[in-house]
mmCIF file of C-alpha atoms and ligand atoms in Angstrom:
data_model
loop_
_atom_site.group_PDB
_atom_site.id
_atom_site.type_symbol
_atom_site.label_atom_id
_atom_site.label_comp_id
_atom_site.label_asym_id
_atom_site.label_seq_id
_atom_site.Cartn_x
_atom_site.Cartn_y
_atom_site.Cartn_z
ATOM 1 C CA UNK X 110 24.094 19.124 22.290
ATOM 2 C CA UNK X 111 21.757 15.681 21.779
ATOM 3 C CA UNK X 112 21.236 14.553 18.774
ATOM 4 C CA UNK X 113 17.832 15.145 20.098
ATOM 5 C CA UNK X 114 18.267 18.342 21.535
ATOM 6 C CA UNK X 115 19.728 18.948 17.481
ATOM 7 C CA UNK X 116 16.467 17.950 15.866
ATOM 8 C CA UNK X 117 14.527 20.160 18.085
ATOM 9 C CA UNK X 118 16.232 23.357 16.906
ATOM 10 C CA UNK X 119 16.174 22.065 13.355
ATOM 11 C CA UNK X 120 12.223 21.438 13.567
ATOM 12 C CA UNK X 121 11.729 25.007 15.124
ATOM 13 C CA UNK X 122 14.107 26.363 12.448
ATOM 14 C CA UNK X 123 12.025 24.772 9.558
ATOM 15 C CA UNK X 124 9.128 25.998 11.103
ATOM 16 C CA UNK X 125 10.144 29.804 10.699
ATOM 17 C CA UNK X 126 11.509 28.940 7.863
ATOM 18 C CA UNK X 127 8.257 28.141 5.926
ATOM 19 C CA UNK X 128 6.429 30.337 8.191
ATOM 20 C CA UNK X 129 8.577 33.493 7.197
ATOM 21 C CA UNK X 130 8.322 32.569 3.123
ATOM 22 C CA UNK X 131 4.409 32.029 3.591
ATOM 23 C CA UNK X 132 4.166 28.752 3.229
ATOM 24 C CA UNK X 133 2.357 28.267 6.307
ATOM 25 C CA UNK X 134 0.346 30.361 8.389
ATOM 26 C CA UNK X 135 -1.787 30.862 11.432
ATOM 27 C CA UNK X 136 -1.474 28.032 13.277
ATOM 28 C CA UNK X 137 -1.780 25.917 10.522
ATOM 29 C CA UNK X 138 0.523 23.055 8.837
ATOM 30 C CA UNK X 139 2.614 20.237 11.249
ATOM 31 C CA UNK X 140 6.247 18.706 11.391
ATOM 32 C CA UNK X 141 7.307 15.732 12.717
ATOM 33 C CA UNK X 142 10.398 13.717 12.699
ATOM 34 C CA UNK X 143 11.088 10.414 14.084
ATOM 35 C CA UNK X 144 13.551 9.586 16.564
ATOM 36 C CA UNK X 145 16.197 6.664 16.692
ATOM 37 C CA UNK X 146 14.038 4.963 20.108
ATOM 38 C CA UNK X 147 11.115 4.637 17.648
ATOM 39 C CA UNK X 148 9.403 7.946 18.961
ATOM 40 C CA UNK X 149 8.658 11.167 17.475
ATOM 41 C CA UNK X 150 9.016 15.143 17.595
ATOM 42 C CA UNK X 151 5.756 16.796 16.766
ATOM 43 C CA UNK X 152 4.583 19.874 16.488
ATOM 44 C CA UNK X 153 2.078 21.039 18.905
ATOM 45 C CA UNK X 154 -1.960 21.725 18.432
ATOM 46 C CA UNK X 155 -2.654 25.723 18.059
ATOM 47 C CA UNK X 156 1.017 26.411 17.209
ATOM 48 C CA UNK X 157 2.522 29.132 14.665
ATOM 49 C CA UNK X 158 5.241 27.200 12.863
ATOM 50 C CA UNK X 159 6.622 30.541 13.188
ATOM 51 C CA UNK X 160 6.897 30.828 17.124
ATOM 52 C CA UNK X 161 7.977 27.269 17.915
ATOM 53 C CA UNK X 162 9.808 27.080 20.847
ATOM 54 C CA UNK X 163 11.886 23.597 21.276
ATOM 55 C CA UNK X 164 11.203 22.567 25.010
ATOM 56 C CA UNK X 165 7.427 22.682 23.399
ATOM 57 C CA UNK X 166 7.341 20.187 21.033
ATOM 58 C CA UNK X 167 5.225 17.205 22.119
ATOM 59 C CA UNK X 168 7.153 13.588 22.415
ATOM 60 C CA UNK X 169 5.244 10.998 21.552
ATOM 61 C CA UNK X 170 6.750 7.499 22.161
ATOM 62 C CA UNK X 171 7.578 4.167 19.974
ATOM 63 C CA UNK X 172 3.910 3.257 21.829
ATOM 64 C CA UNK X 173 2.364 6.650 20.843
ATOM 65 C CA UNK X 174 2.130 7.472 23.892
ATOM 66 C CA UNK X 175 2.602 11.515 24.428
ATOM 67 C CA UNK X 176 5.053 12.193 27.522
ATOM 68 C CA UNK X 177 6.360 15.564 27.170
ATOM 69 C CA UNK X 178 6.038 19.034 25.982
ATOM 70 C CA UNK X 179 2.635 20.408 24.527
ATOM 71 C CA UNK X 180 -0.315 18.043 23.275
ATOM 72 C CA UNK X 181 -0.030 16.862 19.751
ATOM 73 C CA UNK X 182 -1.566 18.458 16.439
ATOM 74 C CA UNK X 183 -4.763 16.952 15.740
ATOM 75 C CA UNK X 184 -3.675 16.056 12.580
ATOM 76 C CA UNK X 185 -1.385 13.750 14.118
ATOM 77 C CA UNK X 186 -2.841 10.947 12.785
ATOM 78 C CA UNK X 187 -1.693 11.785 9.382
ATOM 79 C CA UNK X 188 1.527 11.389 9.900
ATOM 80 C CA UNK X 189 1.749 8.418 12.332
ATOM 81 C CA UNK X 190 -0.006 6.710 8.962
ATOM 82 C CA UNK X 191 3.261 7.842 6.677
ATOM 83 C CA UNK X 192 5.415 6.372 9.523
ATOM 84 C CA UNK X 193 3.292 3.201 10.239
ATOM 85 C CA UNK X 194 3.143 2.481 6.085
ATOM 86 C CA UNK X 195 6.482 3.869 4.862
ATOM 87 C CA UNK X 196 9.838 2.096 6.488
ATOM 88 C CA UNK X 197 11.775 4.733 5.259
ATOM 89 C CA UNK X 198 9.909 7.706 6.695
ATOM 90 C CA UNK X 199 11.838 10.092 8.734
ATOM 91 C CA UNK X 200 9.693 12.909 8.700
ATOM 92 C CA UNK X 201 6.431 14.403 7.779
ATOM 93 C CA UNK X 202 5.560 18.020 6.701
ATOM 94 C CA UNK X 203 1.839 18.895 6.263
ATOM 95 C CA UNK X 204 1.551 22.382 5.575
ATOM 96 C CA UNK X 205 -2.091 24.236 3.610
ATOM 97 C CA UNK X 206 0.294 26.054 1.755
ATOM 98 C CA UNK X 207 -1.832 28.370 -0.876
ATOM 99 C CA UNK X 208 -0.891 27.316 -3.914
ATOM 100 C CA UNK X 209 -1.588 23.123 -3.602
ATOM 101 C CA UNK X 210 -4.489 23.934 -1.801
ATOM 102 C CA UNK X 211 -5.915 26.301 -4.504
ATOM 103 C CA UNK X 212 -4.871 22.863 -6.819
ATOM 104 C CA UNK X 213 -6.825 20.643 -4.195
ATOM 105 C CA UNK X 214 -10.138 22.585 -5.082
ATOM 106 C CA UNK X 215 -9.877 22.272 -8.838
ATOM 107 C CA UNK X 216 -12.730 20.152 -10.931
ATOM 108 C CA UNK X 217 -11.348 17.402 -12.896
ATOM 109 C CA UNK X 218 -8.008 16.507 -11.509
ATOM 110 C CA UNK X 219 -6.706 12.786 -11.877
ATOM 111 C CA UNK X 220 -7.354 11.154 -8.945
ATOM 112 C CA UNK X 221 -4.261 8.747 -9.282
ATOM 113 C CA UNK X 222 -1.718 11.775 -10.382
ATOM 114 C CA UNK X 223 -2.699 15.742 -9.865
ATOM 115 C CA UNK X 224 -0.485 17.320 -11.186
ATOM 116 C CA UNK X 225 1.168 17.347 -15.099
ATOM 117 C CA UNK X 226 5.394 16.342 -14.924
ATOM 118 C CA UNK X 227 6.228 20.415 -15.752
ATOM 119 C CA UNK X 228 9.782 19.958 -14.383
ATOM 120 C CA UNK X 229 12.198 17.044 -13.690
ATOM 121 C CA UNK X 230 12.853 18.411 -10.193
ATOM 122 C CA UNK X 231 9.115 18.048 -9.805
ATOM 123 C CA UNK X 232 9.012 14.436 -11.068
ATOM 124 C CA UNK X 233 12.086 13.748 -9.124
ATOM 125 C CA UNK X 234 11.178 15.150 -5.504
ATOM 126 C CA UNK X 235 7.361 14.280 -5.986
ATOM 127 C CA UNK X 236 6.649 11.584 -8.641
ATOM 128 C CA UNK X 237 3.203 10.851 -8.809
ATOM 129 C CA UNK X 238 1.031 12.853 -6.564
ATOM 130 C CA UNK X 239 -2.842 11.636 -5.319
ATOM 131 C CA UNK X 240 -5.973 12.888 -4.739
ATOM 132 C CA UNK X 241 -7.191 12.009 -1.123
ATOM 133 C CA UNK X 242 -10.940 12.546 -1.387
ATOM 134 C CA UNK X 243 -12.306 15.072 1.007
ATOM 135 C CA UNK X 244 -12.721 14.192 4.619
ATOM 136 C CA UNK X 245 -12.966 16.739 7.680
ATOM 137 C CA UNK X 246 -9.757 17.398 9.365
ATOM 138 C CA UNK X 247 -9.117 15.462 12.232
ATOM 139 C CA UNK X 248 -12.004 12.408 10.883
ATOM 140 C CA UNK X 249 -11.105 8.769 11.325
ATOM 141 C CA UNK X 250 -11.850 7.982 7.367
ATOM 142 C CA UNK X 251 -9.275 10.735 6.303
ATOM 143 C CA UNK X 252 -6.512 8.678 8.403
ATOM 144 C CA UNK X 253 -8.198 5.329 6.634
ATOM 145 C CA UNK X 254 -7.822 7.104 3.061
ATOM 146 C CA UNK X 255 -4.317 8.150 3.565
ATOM 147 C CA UNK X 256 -3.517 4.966 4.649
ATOM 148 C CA UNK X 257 -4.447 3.257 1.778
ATOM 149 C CA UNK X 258 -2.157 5.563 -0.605
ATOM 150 C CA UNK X 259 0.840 6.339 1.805
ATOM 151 C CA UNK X 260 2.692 2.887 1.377
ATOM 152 C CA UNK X 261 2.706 3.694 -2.642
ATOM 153 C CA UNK X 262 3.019 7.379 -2.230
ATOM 154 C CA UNK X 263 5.669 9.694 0.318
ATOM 155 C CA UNK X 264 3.529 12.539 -1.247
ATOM 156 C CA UNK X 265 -0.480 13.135 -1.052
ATOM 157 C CA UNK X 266 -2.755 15.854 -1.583
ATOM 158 C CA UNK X 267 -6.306 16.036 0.868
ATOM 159 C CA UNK X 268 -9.026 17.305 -1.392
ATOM 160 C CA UNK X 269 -9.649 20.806 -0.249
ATOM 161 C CA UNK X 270 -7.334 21.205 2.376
ATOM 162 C CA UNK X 271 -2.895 20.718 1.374
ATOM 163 C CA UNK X 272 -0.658 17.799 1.230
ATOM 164 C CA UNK X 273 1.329 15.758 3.228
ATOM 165 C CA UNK X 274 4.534 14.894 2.203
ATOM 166 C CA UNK X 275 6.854 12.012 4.126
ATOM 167 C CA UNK X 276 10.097 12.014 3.245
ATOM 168 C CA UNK X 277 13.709 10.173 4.766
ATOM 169 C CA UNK X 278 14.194 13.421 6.824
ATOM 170 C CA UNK X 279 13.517 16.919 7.318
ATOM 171 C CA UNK X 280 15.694 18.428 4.883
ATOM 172 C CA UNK X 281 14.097 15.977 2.175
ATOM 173 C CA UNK X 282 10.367 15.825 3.214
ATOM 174 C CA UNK X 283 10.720 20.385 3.352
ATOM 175 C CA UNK X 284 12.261 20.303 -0.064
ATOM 176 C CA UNK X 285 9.890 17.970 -1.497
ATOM 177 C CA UNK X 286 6.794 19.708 -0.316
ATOM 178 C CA UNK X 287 8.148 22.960 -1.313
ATOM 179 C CA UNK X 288 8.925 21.538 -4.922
ATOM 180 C CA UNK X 289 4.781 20.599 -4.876
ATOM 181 C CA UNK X 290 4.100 23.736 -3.667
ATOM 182 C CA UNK X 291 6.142 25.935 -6.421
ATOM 183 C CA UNK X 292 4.809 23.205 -9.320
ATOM 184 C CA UNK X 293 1.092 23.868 -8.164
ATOM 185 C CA UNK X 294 2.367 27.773 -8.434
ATOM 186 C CA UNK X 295 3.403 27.123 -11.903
ATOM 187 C CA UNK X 296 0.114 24.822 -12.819
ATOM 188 C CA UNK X 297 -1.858 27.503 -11.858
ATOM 189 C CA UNK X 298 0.076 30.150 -13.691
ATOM 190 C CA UNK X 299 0.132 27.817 -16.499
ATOM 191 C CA UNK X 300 -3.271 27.242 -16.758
ATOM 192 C CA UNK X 301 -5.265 28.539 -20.232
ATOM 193 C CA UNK X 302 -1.944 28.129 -21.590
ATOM 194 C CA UNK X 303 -0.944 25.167 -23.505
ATOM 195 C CA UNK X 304 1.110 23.622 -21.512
ATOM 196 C CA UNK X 305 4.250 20.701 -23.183
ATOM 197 C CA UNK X 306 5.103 18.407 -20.255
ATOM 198 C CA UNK X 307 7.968 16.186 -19.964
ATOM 199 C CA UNK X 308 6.946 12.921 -22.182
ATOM 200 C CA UNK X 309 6.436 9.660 -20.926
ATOM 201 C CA UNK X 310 9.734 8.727 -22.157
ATOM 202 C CA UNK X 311 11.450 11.426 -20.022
ATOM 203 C CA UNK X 312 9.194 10.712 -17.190
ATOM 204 C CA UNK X 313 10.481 7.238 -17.056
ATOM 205 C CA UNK X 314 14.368 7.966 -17.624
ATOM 206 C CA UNK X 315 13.879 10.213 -14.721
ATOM 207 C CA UNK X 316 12.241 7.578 -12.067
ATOM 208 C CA UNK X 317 15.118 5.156 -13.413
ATOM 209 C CA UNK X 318 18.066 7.347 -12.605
ATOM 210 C CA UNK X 319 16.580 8.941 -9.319
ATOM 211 C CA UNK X 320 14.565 6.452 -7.566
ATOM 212 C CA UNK X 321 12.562 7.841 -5.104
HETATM 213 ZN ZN1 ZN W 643 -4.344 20.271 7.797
#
């Protein structure tokens, strides 16, 4: 089998993966991963994550051109911004996965940093998470806004809508967004509770021994 041919299955797998644990549903959330010509494997528009069949997914090339398999998400745009800004960026997961989107709706958040450091995997996987203001899916400006974060940030969360999450492959940009999406679980859980972060202190001991 290709090493293409490979990352097809393992996109479709993913995709049932999340789809089966509820991560994702309808035919909501995207995958992408890039390929060694410079090209991508993306998820179709009006897919189930949990029906994806591998001769489907659209090819888009190093140009961004599409030339095979079913026309791209819509929200395509947001990850050819994580690839375009981040060198390291092997793949993309954008899911509107319950629990960060319940997170994205909340008054008050930090901008710069949504949620509190509750675990080191957290801080490890996702360091500093921010705010993209609202935009509809699919507008111009939400592309511009990501943009302007994802060269600081391999993790974002759009304002009433889920995050996007780059990471150096699949494997790491799944288990990254699925950290976010069990710490927003545990935010929310948390919440009316007085809650005792990590410290500063830890915080930084982590980011120096795991470098993100
Ligand atoms: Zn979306």
């Amino acid at each position: 089998m290709s090493a293409e041919a490979k990352l097809r299955e393992r996109i479709c797998h993913c995709g049932a993966s999340l789809f089966r644990r509820g991560l994702t549903f309808g035919s909501t959330g995207n995958v992408s991963v890039s390929l060694p010509d410079g090209g991508w494997l993306m998820t179709p528009t009006n897919a189930s994550l949990g029906e994806l069949d591998p001769a489907e997914l659209s090819r888009i090339d190093a140009g961004g051109r599409h030339v095979s398999g079913g026309k791209p998400t819509k929200e395509a745009f947001l990850h050819r911004v994580m690839y375009r800004e981040r060198e390291t960026c092997g793949a993309v997961v954008h899911l509107h996965s319950t629990h960060s989107v319940a997170v994205s709706c909340l008054h008050g958040l930090d901008p710069h940093d949504c949620l509190p450091p509750i675990t080191a995997y957290y801080v490890m996987r996702v360091g500093r998470l921010p705010l993209v203001p609202y935009h509809p899916p699919g507008d111009e400006s939400l592309a511009l806004a990501v943009e302007k974060l994802a060269n600081r940030h391999h993790a974002v969360l759009l304002a009433n809508h889920g995050p996007v999450v780059a990471g150096t492959s699949l494997d790491t940009a799944m288990h990254a967004t699925e950290e976010l999406e069990e710490t927003a679980k545990l935010f929310l859980l948390l919440r009316g509770s007085s809650i005792r972060p990590l410290d500063a202190g830890q915080v930084e001991e982590l980011r120096r021994r795991f470098p993100s």
